[in-house]
């Protein structure tokens, strides 16, 4: 098992790289250029808030991965990546940064040529946030004899089954999100400005739990109340919390970039019967769904069990009810691979981790009671012990 | 002036749209499809953490802007945009989300056709984080008779001169970042875990200042110490602060998505002469540079004055020393238009706002003393009153 107090071992990175190379070989790829910050971190250890400039990791069938980015960030790469050989960290000149007259991909073109890839089969993450249409245009034009293939998700899929070391980090993140929810219950009350509550949530999350520090979540805490909670992704302002309103808290604990999201809902004052009915329906449907969360079942089995039970109670949910989680950077804490929805036939395996996310948006508010789960040898484990219920403060 | 306690008026949005349409007309564009969340917000008022899925705002030469995104986020659009007409908010089905078998741009293609744009000249933000190579491929394939043009930065450039209402928000953000720095000075001390200090910074920033709430900064607080501070973009862990080390704090206050970044450096213990020399050199060079920060001068005049003075003192800085700021979303709090660097001939005008960012990275640490500034009628104003010096705690 990976030393729980250090970063991952070189052996762990080598294992990840071997899995990735096998997937590349299956698709006939000589190399991939990976821009998703979570894939960069998973393959190389690189960790820095530099994904607002063009950067990436190049992985060939031989040799160390090559980190490529802005020259000033090469110093951050030296302090975070596992690679040790000369030439495994390459920085480009600052004049390429946000300069309409030239594009950093011109520099990458030169580097890929130097690495012998001018006529190679190269995979790129065509649908990743950090691989723009302009980047692809510049790169394909510059390396006109190479052939480019869509490798969106190729590395993400290799990340699905977590190592023991990764699970250790996720358990720490689970302790942290438990602590964040406990802090909410402790201090939320009518009249409290929402931003003051968010400040408490952030502080609890970053202080960490059980002696383990909190990293930044890949999505900011979301905590809309009342009608604002009919929409899922609004962030906070200073409106005070009020009696008679439900507030959902969609938040994540994070440790060394591993994310453990969990949502709960707090009702202030007397709970209308409609919310009690919704809570009962969701909890029943969650039980039915989690029975399907075991190795050998498919991802859609969880969604189908959830929806069937929920519909019987008279409620409906159109959107997916879960997704894979692990290491992540903004803007998303999901792995963007497996979804709990009809048609996703991915077979569940031990070591996979998910956010089971059966949120309900009602006509006058939202109800989110969710569980981060780990598929184990016989079924699943809920990573958190947060009481599974709608919280009420009178 | 915009009511300082409300969002912007419809008249303000109409003014922004008129400027944008003039720029579109100059380039012969019938429509633009804008995916940069800050451009979406600036044109329509939309505010939500939903930029991890494909979405955007369509602006034609006539009619209201059209918000387009995931169906569940259309509810958030209803609660935030200024548009009121039927059909100005369009949501796509959840099955398009992160589904390798189909792409949301297929839906956008249909919508653009419905809006009469099948043969139009359409501008897209080719080099924006939230416009991927796959999105562009799907859209251009779907709308084969339209002609696509690069409109990266087109809207960003319209944002350069701030309205009174925007400046009001930036002043509030300035009060907030002042408070964050004050909190750092108050509680940083040898032995304090870095993450505990970050928790304090976050809490101060989100509680806000002068009765105005804090929004999330577009970049997380960066606060590396010692050797970690030789690299600019590393985030925190739990290493304790130590005597004999400098820590720089690159942080921003934020109010209603408007960002006011400011950096300061704290040295714990006895300051080596090298740091005193660097501080003196940077402060002198800042004075020389800020004398050039006035209407009619060019952006590069500031950089040239800074570098000339800095070099005389025996220090060098390779990278740009400032950039435009305003409304922003992750991953960057800059506007990605004007840079303070040689060759940027943009003429400074009253109402422009910048982060003058003369950071020095030394061989054993970093020194950042920076100022957010507003160009006014006669020169400039520093938005913050934070003492301009390297801080020392013995």
PDB file of C-alpha atoms in Angstrom, chain B residues 141-309:
ATOM      1  CA  UNK B 141     -20.077  19.683 -39.409  1.00  0.00           C
ATOM      2  CA  UNK B 142     -23.692  20.195 -38.372  1.00  0.00           C
ATOM      3  CA  UNK B 143     -23.951  23.675 -39.859  1.00  0.00           C
ATOM      4  CA  UNK B 144     -21.976  22.996 -43.017  1.00  0.00           C
ATOM      5  CA  UNK B 145     -23.353  25.979 -44.970  1.00  0.00           C
ATOM      6  CA  UNK B 146     -22.461  28.539 -42.294  1.00  0.00           C
ATOM      7  CA  UNK B 147     -19.026  30.142 -42.192  1.00  0.00           C
ATOM      8  CA  UNK B 148     -17.211  30.167 -38.883  1.00  0.00           C
ATOM      9  CA  UNK B 149     -14.748  32.844 -37.777  1.00  0.00           C
ATOM     10  CA  UNK B 150     -12.486  33.163 -34.786  1.00  0.00           C
ATOM     11  CA  UNK B 151     -14.074  35.568 -32.314  1.00  0.00           C
ATOM     12  CA  UNK B 152     -11.796  34.743 -29.375  1.00  0.00           C
ATOM     13  CA  UNK B 153     -11.529  37.888 -27.284  1.00  0.00           C
ATOM     14  CA  UNK B 154     -14.134  39.843 -29.258  1.00  0.00           C
ATOM     15  CA  UNK B 155     -16.408  40.231 -26.229  1.00  0.00           C
ATOM     16  CA  UNK B 156     -13.485  40.359 -23.773  1.00  0.00           C
ATOM     17  CA  UNK B 157     -12.215  43.498 -25.496  1.00  0.00           C
ATOM     18  CA  UNK B 158     -15.597  45.209 -25.119  1.00  0.00           C
ATOM     19  CA  UNK B 159     -15.278  44.650 -21.368  1.00  0.00           C
ATOM     20  CA  UNK B 160     -12.031  46.637 -21.018  1.00  0.00           C
ATOM     21  CA  UNK B 161     -13.585  49.954 -19.948  1.00  0.00           C
ATOM     22  CA  UNK B 162     -15.711  49.454 -16.874  1.00  0.00           C
ATOM     23  CA  UNK B 163     -19.026  51.134 -16.139  1.00  0.00           C
ATOM     24  CA  UNK B 164     -19.646  52.951 -12.873  1.00  0.00           C
ATOM     25  CA  UNK B 165     -21.613  49.966 -11.652  1.00  0.00           C
ATOM     26  CA  UNK B 166     -18.759  47.611 -12.423  1.00  0.00           C
ATOM     27  CA  UNK B 167     -16.286  49.897 -10.677  1.00  0.00           C
ATOM     28  CA  UNK B 168     -18.552  49.907  -7.629  1.00  0.00           C
ATOM     29  CA  UNK B 169     -18.337  46.109  -7.512  1.00  0.00           C
ATOM     30  CA  UNK B 170     -14.549  46.197  -7.984  1.00  0.00           C
ATOM     31  CA  UNK B 171     -14.172  48.670  -5.129  1.00  0.00           C
ATOM     32  CA  UNK B 172     -16.124  46.306  -2.907  1.00  0.00           C
ATOM     33  CA  UNK B 173     -13.850  43.470  -3.978  1.00  0.00           C
ATOM     34  CA  UNK B 174     -10.885  45.734  -3.149  1.00  0.00           C
ATOM     35  CA  UNK B 175     -12.179  46.220   0.412  1.00  0.00           C
ATOM     36  CA  UNK B 176     -12.508  42.439   0.636  1.00  0.00           C
ATOM     37  CA  UNK B 177      -8.941  41.661  -0.467  1.00  0.00           C
ATOM     38  CA  UNK B 178      -7.626  44.310   1.936  1.00  0.00           C
ATOM     39  CA  UNK B 179      -9.457  42.467   4.709  1.00  0.00           C
ATOM     40  CA  UNK B 180      -8.003  39.131   3.596  1.00  0.00           C
ATOM     41  CA  UNK B 181      -4.481  40.542   3.784  1.00  0.00           C
ATOM     42  CA  UNK B 182      -5.178  42.083   7.188  1.00  0.00           C
ATOM     43  CA  UNK B 183      -6.344  38.669   8.410  1.00  0.00           C
ATOM     44  CA  UNK B 184      -3.104  37.085   7.125  1.00  0.00           C
ATOM     45  CA  UNK B 185      -0.975  39.595   9.020  1.00  0.00           C
ATOM     46  CA  UNK B 186      -3.062  38.991  12.099  1.00  0.00           C
ATOM     47  CA  UNK B 187      -2.805  35.230  12.273  1.00  0.00           C
ATOM     48  CA  UNK B 188       0.204  33.945  10.284  1.00  0.00           C
ATOM     49  CA  UNK B 189       2.991  32.711  12.553  1.00  0.00           C
ATOM     50  CA  UNK B 190       5.741  30.116  12.664  1.00  0.00           C
ATOM     51  CA  UNK B 191       4.307  26.646  13.185  1.00  0.00           C
ATOM     52  CA  UNK B 192       0.899  27.418  11.697  1.00  0.00           C
ATOM     53  CA  UNK B 193      -0.167  24.809   9.149  1.00  0.00           C
ATOM     54  CA  UNK B 194      -0.522  26.431   5.738  1.00  0.00           C
ATOM     55  CA  UNK B 195      -3.995  24.983   5.204  1.00  0.00           C
ATOM     56  CA  UNK B 196      -5.182  26.489   8.486  1.00  0.00           C
ATOM     57  CA  UNK B 197      -4.036  29.873   7.241  1.00  0.00           C
ATOM     58  CA  UNK B 198      -5.786  29.314   3.898  1.00  0.00           C
ATOM     59  CA  UNK B 199      -8.976  28.480   5.806  1.00  0.00           C
ATOM     60  CA  UNK B 200      -8.727  31.895   7.494  1.00  0.00           C
ATOM     61  CA  UNK B 201      -8.126  33.624   4.160  1.00  0.00           C
ATOM     62  CA  UNK B 202     -11.139  31.944   2.567  1.00  0.00           C
ATOM     63  CA  UNK B 203     -13.362  32.742   5.515  1.00  0.00           C
ATOM     64  CA  UNK B 204     -12.349  36.410   5.507  1.00  0.00           C
ATOM     65  CA  UNK B 205     -12.867  36.641   1.734  1.00  0.00           C
ATOM     66  CA  UNK B 206     -16.314  35.073   1.691  1.00  0.00           C
ATOM     67  CA  UNK B 207     -17.634  36.874   4.767  1.00  0.00           C
ATOM     68  CA  UNK B 208     -16.773  40.009   2.817  1.00  0.00           C
ATOM     69  CA  UNK B 209     -16.150  43.563   3.988  1.00  0.00           C
ATOM     70  CA  UNK B 210     -18.076  46.771   4.704  1.00  0.00           C
ATOM     71  CA  UNK B 211     -21.308  44.790   4.669  1.00  0.00           C
ATOM     72  CA  UNK B 212     -20.728  43.440   1.152  1.00  0.00           C
ATOM     73  CA  UNK B 213     -20.564  39.687   0.658  1.00  0.00           C
ATOM     74  CA  UNK B 214     -17.625  37.851  -0.805  1.00  0.00           C
ATOM     75  CA  UNK B 215     -17.991  35.738  -3.917  1.00  0.00           C
ATOM     76  CA  UNK B 216     -15.604  32.950  -4.912  1.00  0.00           C
ATOM     77  CA  UNK B 217     -12.314  34.066  -6.448  1.00  0.00           C
ATOM     78  CA  UNK B 218     -11.668  32.752  -9.968  1.00  0.00           C
ATOM     79  CA  UNK B 219      -8.373  31.266  -8.737  1.00  0.00           C
ATOM     80  CA  UNK B 220      -7.889  29.673  -5.313  1.00  0.00           C
ATOM     81  CA  UNK B 221      -5.596  31.475  -2.837  1.00  0.00           C
ATOM     82  CA  UNK B 222      -1.950  30.746  -3.571  1.00  0.00           C
ATOM     83  CA  UNK B 223       0.432  31.012  -0.648  1.00  0.00           C
ATOM     84  CA  UNK B 224       3.660  29.053  -1.193  1.00  0.00           C
ATOM     85  CA  UNK B 225       6.593  29.422   1.212  1.00  0.00           C
ATOM     86  CA  UNK B 226      10.338  29.095   0.782  1.00  0.00           C
ATOM     87  CA  UNK B 227      11.440  26.918  -2.114  1.00  0.00           C
ATOM     88  CA  UNK B 228       7.819  26.203  -3.078  1.00  0.00           C
ATOM     89  CA  UNK B 229       7.544  29.943  -3.722  1.00  0.00           C
ATOM     90  CA  UNK B 230      10.153  29.731  -6.491  1.00  0.00           C
ATOM     91  CA  UNK B 231       7.303  28.289  -8.549  1.00  0.00           C
ATOM     92  CA  UNK B 232       4.361  30.604  -9.083  1.00  0.00           C
ATOM     93  CA  UNK B 233       1.267  28.402  -9.137  1.00  0.00           C
ATOM     94  CA  UNK B 234       1.547  25.726  -6.460  1.00  0.00           C
ATOM     95  CA  UNK B 235      -1.404  25.473  -4.106  1.00  0.00           C
ATOM     96  CA  UNK B 236      -1.245  24.689  -0.408  1.00  0.00           C
ATOM     97  CA  UNK B 237      -0.648  21.645   1.787  1.00  0.00           C
ATOM     98  CA  UNK B 238      -0.216  21.291   5.558  1.00  0.00           C
ATOM     99  CA  UNK B 239       3.478  22.157   5.900  1.00  0.00           C
ATOM    100  CA  UNK B 240       3.888  24.560   8.821  1.00  0.00           C
ATOM    101  CA  UNK B 241       5.146  28.092   8.256  1.00  0.00           C
ATOM    102  CA  UNK B 242       8.748  28.513   9.351  1.00  0.00           C
ATOM    103  CA  UNK B 243      11.103  31.251  10.495  1.00  0.00           C
ATOM    104  CA  UNK B 244      13.527  32.333   7.804  1.00  0.00           C
ATOM    105  CA  UNK B 245      11.061  31.823   4.962  1.00  0.00           C
ATOM    106  CA  UNK B 246       9.127  34.190   2.731  1.00  0.00           C
ATOM    107  CA  UNK B 247       5.532  33.353   1.795  1.00  0.00           C
ATOM    108  CA  UNK B 248       3.719  35.151  -0.955  1.00  0.00           C
ATOM    109  CA  UNK B 249      -0.042  35.493  -0.939  1.00  0.00           C
ATOM    110  CA  UNK B 250      -1.558  35.767  -4.394  1.00  0.00           C
ATOM    111  CA  UNK B 251      -5.238  36.208  -3.598  1.00  0.00           C
ATOM    112  CA  UNK B 252      -8.312  38.048  -4.804  1.00  0.00           C
ATOM    113  CA  UNK B 253     -11.370  39.527  -3.217  1.00  0.00           C
ATOM    114  CA  UNK B 254     -14.511  38.983  -5.271  1.00  0.00           C
ATOM    115  CA  UNK B 255     -17.977  40.517  -5.285  1.00  0.00           C
ATOM    116  CA  UNK B 256     -20.706  39.429  -7.705  1.00  0.00           C
ATOM    117  CA  UNK B 257     -18.030  37.743  -9.838  1.00  0.00           C
ATOM    118  CA  UNK B 258     -15.892  40.925 -10.087  1.00  0.00           C
ATOM    119  CA  UNK B 259     -12.337  40.159  -9.056  1.00  0.00           C
ATOM    120  CA  UNK B 260      -9.801  42.328  -7.292  1.00  0.00           C
ATOM    121  CA  UNK B 261      -6.502  40.443  -7.015  1.00  0.00           C
ATOM    122  CA  UNK B 262      -3.636  41.713  -4.896  1.00  0.00           C
ATOM    123  CA  UNK B 263      -0.453  40.001  -3.690  1.00  0.00           C
ATOM    124  CA  UNK B 264       1.737  40.620  -0.691  1.00  0.00           C
ATOM    125  CA  UNK B 265       4.737  38.794   0.757  1.00  0.00           C
ATOM    126  CA  UNK B 266       5.338  37.964   4.398  1.00  0.00           C
ATOM    127  CA  UNK B 267       8.785  37.148   5.778  1.00  0.00           C
ATOM    128  CA  UNK B 268       8.931  35.355   9.117  1.00  0.00           C
ATOM    129  CA  UNK B 269      12.071  36.123  11.151  1.00  0.00           C
ATOM    130  CA  UNK B 270      15.189  38.076  10.189  1.00  0.00           C
ATOM    131  CA  UNK B 271      15.123  39.248   6.601  1.00  0.00           C
ATOM    132  CA  UNK B 272      18.238  38.443   4.525  1.00  0.00           C
ATOM    133  CA  UNK B 273      19.769  41.423   2.723  1.00  0.00           C
ATOM    134  CA  UNK B 274      18.891  39.830  -0.627  1.00  0.00           C
ATOM    135  CA  UNK B 275      15.188  40.147   0.145  1.00  0.00           C
ATOM    136  CA  UNK B 276      15.627  43.732   1.305  1.00  0.00           C
ATOM    137  CA  UNK B 277      17.416  44.492  -1.970  1.00  0.00           C
ATOM    138  CA  UNK B 278      14.712  42.804  -3.986  1.00  0.00           C
ATOM    139  CA  UNK B 279      11.994  44.673  -2.107  1.00  0.00           C
ATOM    140  CA  UNK B 280      13.723  48.024  -2.699  1.00  0.00           C
ATOM    141  CA  UNK B 281      14.224  47.258  -6.376  1.00  0.00           C
ATOM    142  CA  UNK B 282      10.601  46.203  -6.891  1.00  0.00           C
ATOM    143  CA  UNK B 283       9.188  49.206  -5.038  1.00  0.00           C
ATOM    144  CA  UNK B 284      11.350  51.609  -7.052  1.00  0.00           C
ATOM    145  CA  UNK B 285      10.404  49.910 -10.292  1.00  0.00           C
ATOM    146  CA  UNK B 286       6.734  49.993  -9.300  1.00  0.00           C
ATOM    147  CA  UNK B 287       6.913  53.736  -8.740  1.00  0.00           C
ATOM    148  CA  UNK B 288       8.517  54.244 -12.122  1.00  0.00           C
ATOM    149  CA  UNK B 289       5.943  52.006 -13.793  1.00  0.00           C
ATOM    150  CA  UNK B 290       2.891  53.524 -12.121  1.00  0.00           C
ATOM    151  CA  UNK B 291       3.955  56.982 -13.294  1.00  0.00           C
ATOM    152  CA  UNK B 292       3.220  55.666 -16.771  1.00  0.00           C
ATOM    153  CA  UNK B 293      -0.229  54.386 -15.797  1.00  0.00           C
ATOM    154  CA  UNK B 294      -2.297  57.173 -17.317  1.00  0.00           C
ATOM    155  CA  UNK B 295      -4.654  57.727 -20.249  1.00  0.00           C
ATOM    156  CA  UNK B 296      -2.937  58.029 -23.613  1.00  0.00           C
ATOM    157  CA  UNK B 297       0.064  55.913 -22.680  1.00  0.00           C
ATOM    158  CA  UNK B 298       0.409  52.385 -23.992  1.00  0.00           C
ATOM    159  CA  UNK B 299       0.288  49.190 -21.941  1.00  0.00           C
ATOM    160  CA  UNK B 300       3.922  48.486 -22.851  1.00  0.00           C
ATOM    161  CA  UNK B 301       5.044  51.836 -21.390  1.00  0.00           C
ATOM    162  CA  UNK B 302       4.317  50.468 -17.928  1.00  0.00           C
ATOM    163  CA  UNK B 303       6.279  47.270 -18.591  1.00  0.00           C
ATOM    164  CA  UNK B 304       9.209  49.114 -20.127  1.00  0.00           C
ATOM    165  CA  UNK B 305       9.474  51.571 -17.228  1.00  0.00           C
ATOM    166  CA  UNK B 306       9.245  48.711 -14.768  1.00  0.00           C
ATOM    167  CA  UNK B 307      11.870  46.575 -16.466  1.00  0.00           C
ATOM    168  CA  UNK B 308      14.315  49.409 -17.080  1.00  0.00           C
ATOM    169  CA  UNK B 309      14.292  50.439 -13.432  1.00  0.00           C
TER     170      UNK B 309
END
